[in-house]
Amino acid sequence: MARHTRRCVWAILLISVSALEGAAAETSRGREDRGFDAAAFREPPSFLWPGYFWCLNDRIDESRLIAQLRDMRARDARSVCVLPMPPEFRPDTMGTRLDHPFLSESYFTMIRAIAVECERLGMHYWLYDEGGWPSGGACGQVYARNPEGFACKALVCEEARPDPDGRYTIPRDAVCAAVRTGGDAWRMHPAGSRIDALPPDAKVRLFRVQRSMMASKPGARHSPYADILCPEAMRTFRTLVHDGHRKHLGDMFGKTIRFTFTDEPAVLSTRPPLRLTWTDDLAEEFQRRKGYDLLGWLPELLSPIAAEEDPALTRARIDFYDVWSALFVERYLVPIRQWCAAAGLESGGHFGGEDNTGGSADHGFGHILRAMRGLDMPGTDTIWRQIFPGVRSHPFAKYASSIARQKGQPYVFTESFAVYGSGLTPAQMKWVTDHQYVRGASLTVVSNYPYSTREHLMPGCRPQFGLSNPLWRYLDLYHGYTARLGYLLTRGEPVCSTAVYHDVRSIWAGGDARARAIRLHEGLAEALLRGQREFDFIDDDVLAGREGRVADEHLVVGSMHYDTLLVPATDWMEPAALRGLAEFARGGGTVIAVEGIPSADGGRESLFEAAGAEVKTGDSEIRVGRGRIVVAPLQEAVAMLRPLIRLEPPREEIRVCKRLAGETALYFLVNQAADQLPVTAHFPEQQTAVVCDLDHGRRYPLDTRRQSHGTAADLVLEPWGSIAILFGGEADAPPRPRGGTEILALAKGWSIRPLRAYRVGQDDYEVHEMPQAAAQPVELGDWQASLGPTFSGDAEYAVQFQWDAGQPARGTRLRLGKVDCACEVILNGQSVGRRIWPPFELDIGETLRPGTNELRVVVTNTLANALLDPEVRRRWAEMKTGLVYDGRAAAFEQDSLGGGLSGPVCIVAPAAP
């Protein structure tokens, strides 16, 4: 009866929330109010709440679909991104059993039912544009329309054998051939031609177009992909996928459905000496855009890059990347963006491998900033612990946010946590989210909520969220935190006047130029972030005037205005970009050349020459027109910039961003360290400051000191902690208690009993309730000694203590110390709250009573203990499919074993005012 009542209450609440969100629906694009609103901060619009990749991987039962959707909404996952996984998608490694063929009428009937329920629940629906990934092939249906013309293409080189008499006829289906005799240069011959009288030492290289279905790995089946540089193939893709969705869901566009999601579109990337990215008219496009013949360079382009090579060859390689990366944007991304604009949607997406600085040469997107510009709302892909505490730091979240800012787009999304393993804790989720949001992200799609986990689907992409995850019942707290943070970080406008040149062309050049570009790119970005200096990335497209312009002492890129440009040393700027950089300096801007003078076209022309600067030996700062060029080592270059805030003592572990909205200024500070950091922060503002409580949506006063040039505040950032400070805002709650004196230690007399065990069954995950389990005495610490090494789930710690009637209860707090990894506290039979990350501290003053008090702490750990049971590992190793990500996830899960309440636990009295 109680369970039925709870369901009824949830139904009433969901209907009420749906009605409220419908009444205050998100405003349409272009008219959105970006000012701060207290009510919207407490309850942000649905699209700002994290959504889940909902992997439809099994035979569908509509009632189960609706139940899972309502389960997400009940946990405040107020967005959803449906990821269909038909059987033809990776059958050897995924083994999915979705029984609605992708884009069939039954498929759209199912999708329509989901979207209608989203509308009823007040949820936002992401329109995912593929059956699996990568986007662009419609799960093999584009390829099937024209296998010869629409197949992925790469240019490969083969050594040919002339006839014994020295003749060779070039096949008509080849692109061309090259012949070299002795030490002579390569001579090119067209397809179909015959070469006579070849000497015995002649070498013949034949260049062919290799067609591919882009298998995920050799020997593994995959739904055939398509040549996304082929205009006709991509028209077919949009007709099948985008027009199909508009036909069935178009009445929800711009309302329940706001964003599309294109996932890791890519070409067969260039990998010398194996292959070159290709499409049927690439040679013609190269000739038209660059004015010379590409084919003559093929022998060298399909050879390993030499330590020293002809600059003309390097220039040809750069031009080759420049052409096909432009085609990628023009033929795939821009038509989708135009389709979305006509349909009332915004195009979103991300690419694969952007966390690798060399990805613009190594992966299939070609030019990360150019590709991001092809989307309305660029995003990032955070998988496999690319971002994680203790793992190397990389600025790739800045690529998407830089382009979004320049577009005037406040929304930047991240797909996060795929293959992080089911040992992922809420505290780690917060750290990864903070890391990205302080760098410009504002929306999150979480991977993943599987429709089914039965049989071979159990070891699938982990973590798996939902009812089989012990932490699922706590994650509404993470969802609320993330939504409110996203709301704050999309108010007003970003504060940023510095841009960093991303030297993509040197990365394309390869060799030493590539190595230097990567070193300076990563080192400069990290040094700026550690010094609380804000920046965006720009590139040659901006400086050359295609995406930006110089005006009034600024480089203007859309809605952003930069007065300072940091340009790492390079020899390979585009000549037009170098001239644009010189124009910026002459017009009054500041150019900081980091570790060397930037030059164009292999060093033929330097910035000093382009700017007409007179340079004397030893000069490190040169006046140019109304501006200046400064040459500085990396650390000195960073020190020349003013930080957003000044910290005493300096703290490299703290990251910060700032936004202005009318008369208010918002700061978001993140402690990326595992240590508590006390710090005095100096802000330039002098208005009243409030702390925005991201957990509950309240605002409470911040104690500050007025100074002659701003305000100082003494802050204590918890390990992996964060704080949002709003200057010019009003408080709606009393000050939060700080510090305090321990008045009662609860170190002894504890007992433990298991309440609920999550296990890996033979056919699916199982949840076992344990109402008859007996309590046993326990010392605070890791619970494995009491519950065993494979226990995952909930266990209750209990203790009784005496409270003196003469002791004041008001403001009293319970401090739990270390908890692995989430908990709910019940005092005298009443829940006083849940915590999912440090500090594990709660107010208990209203619940304390004189005399005997009973304290219960229900602690929940991750699923990792159950997953790493040796018997489970043995059974899973015998599976023939479903294990594609298992090994990597299991290695991560080894880091998350354990669970329990370690303390120290104590009751703390409020600090004296």
Short mmCIF file of N, CA, C and O in Angstrom, two decimals, residues 724-800:
data_model
loop_
_atom_site.label_atom_id
_atom_site.label_comp_id
_atom_site.label_asym_id
_atom_site.label_seq_id
_atom_site.Cartn_x
_atom_site.Cartn_y
_atom_site.Cartn_z
N ALA A 724 29.99 29.10 -6.44
CA ALA A 724 29.48 30.09 -7.39
C ALA A 724 29.13 31.35 -6.61
O ALA A 724 28.32 31.31 -5.68
N ILE A 725 29.75 32.47 -6.99
CA ILE A 725 29.58 33.73 -6.27
C ILE A 725 28.98 34.75 -7.21
O ILE A 725 29.49 34.97 -8.31
N LEU A 726 27.92 35.40 -6.75
CA LEU A 726 27.19 36.38 -7.56
C LEU A 726 27.30 37.74 -6.90
O LEU A 726 26.81 37.95 -5.79
N PHE A 727 27.96 38.68 -7.56
CA PHE A 727 28.02 40.06 -7.10
C PHE A 727 26.84 40.82 -7.68
O PHE A 727 26.55 40.73 -8.88
N GLY A 728 26.16 41.56 -6.80
CA GLY A 728 24.97 42.28 -7.23
C GLY A 728 23.70 41.50 -7.06
O GLY A 728 22.62 41.95 -7.46
N GLY A 729 23.79 40.33 -6.45
CA GLY A 729 22.60 39.52 -6.19
C GLY A 729 22.09 39.70 -4.78
O GLY A 729 22.76 40.30 -3.93
N GLU A 730 20.91 39.18 -4.52
CA GLU A 730 20.30 39.28 -3.20
C GLU A 730 20.19 37.90 -2.57
O GLU A 730 19.93 36.90 -3.25
N ALA A 731 20.41 37.86 -1.26
CA ALA A 731 20.31 36.60 -0.53
C ALA A 731 18.85 36.28 -0.24
O ALA A 731 18.02 37.17 -0.06
N ASP A 732 18.54 34.98 -0.21
CA ASP A 732 17.20 34.55 0.20
C ASP A 732 17.28 33.49 1.30
O ASP A 732 16.31 32.80 1.58
N ALA A 733 18.46 33.35 1.91
CA ALA A 733 18.63 32.39 3.00
C ALA A 733 19.67 32.96 3.96
O ALA A 733 20.50 33.79 3.57
N PRO A 734 19.66 32.55 5.21
CA PRO A 734 20.64 33.05 6.17
C PRO A 734 22.03 32.52 5.84
O PRO A 734 22.17 31.55 5.08
N PRO A 735 23.06 33.14 6.41
CA PRO A 735 24.43 32.68 6.14
C PRO A 735 24.61 31.22 6.51
O PRO A 735 24.04 30.74 7.50
N ARG A 736 25.39 30.52 5.73
CA ARG A 736 25.69 29.13 6.06
C ARG A 736 26.67 29.09 7.21
O ARG A 736 27.59 29.91 7.28
N PRO A 737 26.53 28.13 8.12
CA PRO A 737 27.48 28.02 9.23
C PRO A 737 28.86 27.61 8.72
O PRO A 737 28.97 26.85 7.75
N ARG A 738 29.88 28.15 9.34
CA ARG A 738 31.24 27.80 8.98
C ARG A 738 31.99 27.38 10.21
O ARG A 738 31.74 27.87 11.32
N GLY A 739 32.91 26.46 10.02
CA GLY A 739 33.72 26.02 11.15
C GLY A 739 32.86 25.33 12.20
O GLY A 739 31.99 24.55 11.90
N GLY A 740 33.10 25.64 13.44
CA GLY A 740 32.36 25.03 14.53
C GLY A 740 33.27 24.23 15.44
O GLY A 740 34.41 23.91 15.11
N THR A 741 32.73 23.91 16.59
CA THR A 741 33.50 23.21 17.61
C THR A 741 32.90 21.83 17.84
O THR A 741 31.69 21.70 18.03
N GLU A 742 33.74 20.82 17.82
CA GLU A 742 33.27 19.47 18.09
C GLU A 742 32.82 19.37 19.55
O GLU A 742 33.57 19.72 20.47
N ILE A 743 31.58 18.92 19.75
CA ILE A 743 31.09 18.79 21.12
C ILE A 743 30.75 17.36 21.50
O ILE A 743 30.54 17.06 22.68
N LEU A 744 30.71 16.45 20.48
CA LEU A 744 30.43 15.06 20.80
C LEU A 744 31.01 14.18 19.70
O LEU A 744 30.62 14.30 18.53
N ALA A 745 31.96 13.32 20.05
CA ALA A 745 32.51 12.37 19.10
C ALA A 745 31.72 11.07 19.18
O ALA A 745 31.41 10.59 20.27
N LEU A 746 31.38 10.53 18.01
CA LEU A 746 30.62 9.28 17.94
C LEU A 746 31.53 8.21 17.33
O LEU A 746 31.40 7.82 16.17
N ALA A 747 32.48 7.77 18.13
CA ALA A 747 33.49 6.84 17.62
C ALA A 747 33.19 5.39 17.96
O ALA A 747 33.66 4.49 17.26
N LYS A 748 32.40 5.14 18.99
CA LYS A 748 32.21 3.78 19.45
C LYS A 748 30.73 3.43 19.49
O LYS A 748 29.86 4.30 19.43
N GLY A 749 30.47 2.12 19.60
CA GLY A 749 29.10 1.63 19.76
C GLY A 749 28.35 1.46 18.45
O GLY A 749 27.13 1.26 18.47
N TRP A 750 29.03 1.45 17.36
CA TRP A 750 28.37 1.34 16.06
C TRP A 750 28.06 -0.12 15.74
O TRP A 750 28.78 -1.04 16.12
N SER A 751 26.98 -0.30 14.98
CA SER A 751 26.66 -1.62 14.41
C SER A 751 26.42 -1.43 12.92
O SER A 751 26.21 -0.31 12.43
N ILE A 752 26.45 -2.53 12.18
CA ILE A 752 26.21 -2.49 10.73
C ILE A 752 25.34 -3.66 10.35
O ILE A 752 25.44 -4.75 10.92
N ARG A 753 24.44 -3.42 9.41
CA ARG A 753 23.67 -4.52 8.83
C ARG A 753 23.39 -4.20 7.36
O ARG A 753 23.11 -3.06 7.01
N PRO A 754 23.51 -5.21 6.49
CA PRO A 754 23.23 -4.99 5.08
C PRO A 754 21.71 -4.85 4.86
O PRO A 754 20.92 -5.57 5.46
N LEU A 755 21.34 -3.91 4.02
CA LEU A 755 19.93 -3.70 3.69
C LEU A 755 19.56 -4.21 2.31
O LEU A 755 18.46 -4.73 2.09
N ARG A 756 20.48 -4.04 1.38
CA ARG A 756 20.15 -4.33 -0.03
C ARG A 756 21.44 -4.67 -0.75
O ARG A 756 22.42 -3.92 -0.67
N ALA A 757 21.47 -5.80 -1.45
CA ALA A 757 22.65 -6.22 -2.19
C ALA A 757 22.37 -6.20 -3.68
O ALA A 757 21.32 -6.70 -4.13
N TYR A 758 23.28 -5.64 -4.43
CA TYR A 758 23.21 -5.64 -5.90
C TYR A 758 24.19 -6.68 -6.41
O TYR A 758 25.39 -6.62 -6.10
N ARG A 759 23.68 -7.62 -7.17
CA ARG A 759 24.50 -8.76 -7.60
C ARG A 759 24.41 -8.96 -9.10
O ARG A 759 23.45 -8.54 -9.75
N VAL A 760 25.42 -9.63 -9.63
CA VAL A 760 25.46 -9.98 -11.04
C VAL A 760 24.94 -11.41 -11.16
O VAL A 760 25.65 -12.37 -10.81
N GLY A 761 23.70 -11.55 -11.60
CA GLY A 761 23.11 -12.86 -11.74
C GLY A 761 23.57 -13.57 -13.00
O GLY A 761 24.36 -13.05 -13.79
N GLN A 762 23.03 -14.76 -13.21
CA GLN A 762 23.37 -15.52 -14.40
C GLN A 762 22.87 -14.82 -15.66
O GLN A 762 23.54 -14.82 -16.69
N ASP A 763 21.67 -14.23 -15.56
CA ASP A 763 21.04 -13.66 -16.76
C ASP A 763 20.87 -12.15 -16.70
O ASP A 763 20.57 -11.53 -17.73
N ASP A 764 21.02 -11.55 -15.53
CA ASP A 764 20.83 -10.10 -15.43
C ASP A 764 21.31 -9.66 -14.05
O ASP A 764 21.60 -10.50 -13.18
N TYR A 765 21.36 -8.37 -13.87
CA TYR A 765 21.63 -7.84 -12.53
C TYR A 765 20.45 -8.14 -11.62
O TYR A 765 19.29 -8.16 -12.06
N GLU A 766 20.73 -8.35 -10.35
CA GLU A 766 19.69 -8.68 -9.38
C GLU A 766 19.84 -7.77 -8.16
O GLU A 766 20.96 -7.44 -7.75
N VAL A 767 18.70 -7.38 -7.60
CA VAL A 767 18.68 -6.59 -6.37
C VAL A 767 18.00 -7.41 -5.29
O VAL A 767 16.84 -7.81 -5.45
N HIS A 768 18.72 -7.69 -4.24
CA HIS A 768 18.22 -8.55 -3.16
C HIS A 768 17.97 -7.71 -1.91
O HIS A 768 18.92 -7.17 -1.32
N GLU A 769 16.70 -7.63 -1.50
CA GLU A 769 16.37 -6.98 -0.23
C GLU A 769 16.74 -7.92 0.91
O GLU A 769 16.58 -9.15 0.81
N MET A 770 17.20 -7.39 2.01
CA MET A 770 17.71 -8.20 3.12
C MET A 770 17.08 -7.76 4.44
O MET A 770 17.77 -7.34 5.38
N PRO A 771 15.74 -7.86 4.55
CA PRO A 771 15.07 -7.34 5.77
C PRO A 771 15.41 -8.14 7.02
O PRO A 771 15.26 -7.63 8.13
N GLN A 772 15.83 -9.39 6.87
CA GLN A 772 16.09 -10.23 8.04
C GLN A 772 17.55 -10.19 8.49
O GLN A 772 17.90 -10.86 9.47
N ALA A 773 18.39 -9.43 7.77
CA ALA A 773 19.81 -9.41 8.13
C ALA A 773 19.99 -8.82 9.52
O ALA A 773 19.36 -7.83 9.89
N ALA A 774 20.85 -9.44 10.30
CA ALA A 774 21.09 -9.01 11.68
C ALA A 774 22.21 -7.97 11.72
O ALA A 774 23.14 -8.00 10.92
N ALA A 775 22.10 -7.06 12.66
CA ALA A 775 23.15 -6.08 12.88
C ALA A 775 24.29 -6.73 13.65
O ALA A 775 24.09 -7.64 14.46
N GLN A 776 25.51 -6.27 13.39
CA GLN A 776 26.68 -6.76 14.09
C GLN A 776 27.57 -5.59 14.46
O GLN A 776 27.60 -4.57 13.77
N PRO A 777 28.28 -5.69 15.56
CA PRO A 777 29.17 -4.58 15.95
C PRO A 777 30.22 -4.35 14.87
O PRO A 777 30.66 -5.27 14.18
N VAL A 778 30.63 -3.09 14.72
CA VAL A 778 31.58 -2.76 13.67
C VAL A 778 32.43 -1.57 14.11
O VAL A 778 31.95 -0.70 14.85
N GLU A 779 33.68 -1.59 13.70
CA GLU A 779 34.53 -0.42 13.81
C GLU A 779 34.36 0.39 12.53
O GLU A 779 34.24 -0.17 11.43
N LEU A 780 34.34 1.71 12.64
CA LEU A 780 34.21 2.53 11.45
C LEU A 780 35.40 2.31 10.53
O LEU A 780 36.54 2.21 10.97
N GLY A 781 35.10 2.23 9.23
CA GLY A 781 36.14 1.97 8.24
C GLY A 781 35.55 1.20 7.08
O GLY A 781 34.32 1.07 6.94
N ASP A 782 36.41 0.68 6.22
CA ASP A 782 35.96 -0.09 5.06
C ASP A 782 35.14 -1.28 5.54
O ASP A 782 35.57 -2.03 6.42
N TRP A 783 33.98 -1.46 4.92
CA TRP A 783 33.07 -2.50 5.43
C TRP A 783 33.38 -3.90 4.90
O TRP A 783 32.66 -4.86 5.22
N GLN A 784 34.41 -4.09 4.11
CA GLN A 784 34.64 -5.40 3.51
C GLN A 784 34.86 -6.47 4.58
O GLN A 784 34.48 -7.63 4.37
N ALA A 785 35.46 -6.10 5.71
CA ALA A 785 35.68 -7.10 6.76
C ALA A 785 34.35 -7.63 7.30
O ALA A 785 34.27 -8.78 7.74
N SER A 786 33.30 -6.80 7.26
CA SER A 786 32.00 -7.22 7.78
C SER A 786 31.10 -7.80 6.70
O SER A 786 30.36 -8.77 6.95
N LEU A 787 31.13 -7.22 5.49
CA LEU A 787 30.17 -7.59 4.45
C LEU A 787 30.79 -8.38 3.31
O LEU A 787 30.06 -8.86 2.44
N GLY A 788 32.10 -8.51 3.31
CA GLY A 788 32.75 -9.29 2.26
C GLY A 788 33.22 -8.41 1.12
O GLY A 788 32.71 -7.30 0.90
N PRO A 789 34.19 -8.89 0.33
CA PRO A 789 34.80 -8.07 -0.73
C PRO A 789 33.92 -7.85 -1.94
O PRO A 789 34.23 -6.97 -2.75
N THR A 790 32.85 -8.63 -2.10
CA THR A 790 32.02 -8.49 -3.31
C THR A 790 30.69 -7.80 -3.03
O THR A 790 29.82 -7.78 -3.90
N PHE A 791 30.55 -7.21 -1.83
CA PHE A 791 29.26 -6.59 -1.51
C PHE A 791 29.15 -5.21 -2.16
O PHE A 791 29.97 -4.33 -1.93
N SER A 792 28.10 -5.05 -2.95
CA SER A 792 27.71 -3.75 -3.49
C SER A 792 26.28 -3.50 -3.09
O SER A 792 25.42 -4.38 -3.24
N GLY A 793 26.01 -2.29 -2.59
CA GLY A 793 24.64 -1.98 -2.22
C GLY A 793 24.56 -1.04 -1.04
O GLY A 793 25.41 -0.16 -0.85
N ASP A 794 23.52 -1.24 -0.21
CA ASP A 794 23.23 -0.37 0.92
C ASP A 794 23.46 -1.13 2.23
O ASP A 794 23.04 -2.28 2.37
N ALA A 795 24.10 -0.45 3.15
CA ALA A 795 24.24 -1.00 4.50
C ALA A 795 23.99 0.12 5.50
O ALA A 795 24.32 1.28 5.25
N GLU A 796 23.41 -0.27 6.64
CA GLU A 796 23.02 0.71 7.64
C GLU A 796 23.97 0.65 8.84
O GLU A 796 24.14 -0.39 9.47
N TYR A 797 24.59 1.80 9.13
CA TYR A 797 25.35 1.97 10.36
C TYR A 797 24.42 2.59 11.39
O TYR A 797 23.68 3.53 11.08
N ALA A 798 24.46 2.11 12.62
CA ALA A 798 23.58 2.63 13.67
C ALA A 798 24.36 2.83 14.96
O ALA A 798 25.29 2.08 15.27
N VAL A 799 23.95 3.87 15.70
CA VAL A 799 24.55 4.15 16.99
C VAL A 799 23.55 4.95 17.81
O VAL A 799 22.73 5.68 17.25
N GLN A 800 23.62 4.80 19.11
CA GLN A 800 22.82 5.63 20.00
C GLN A 800 23.76 6.55 20.78
O GLN A 800 24.90 6.19 21.07
#
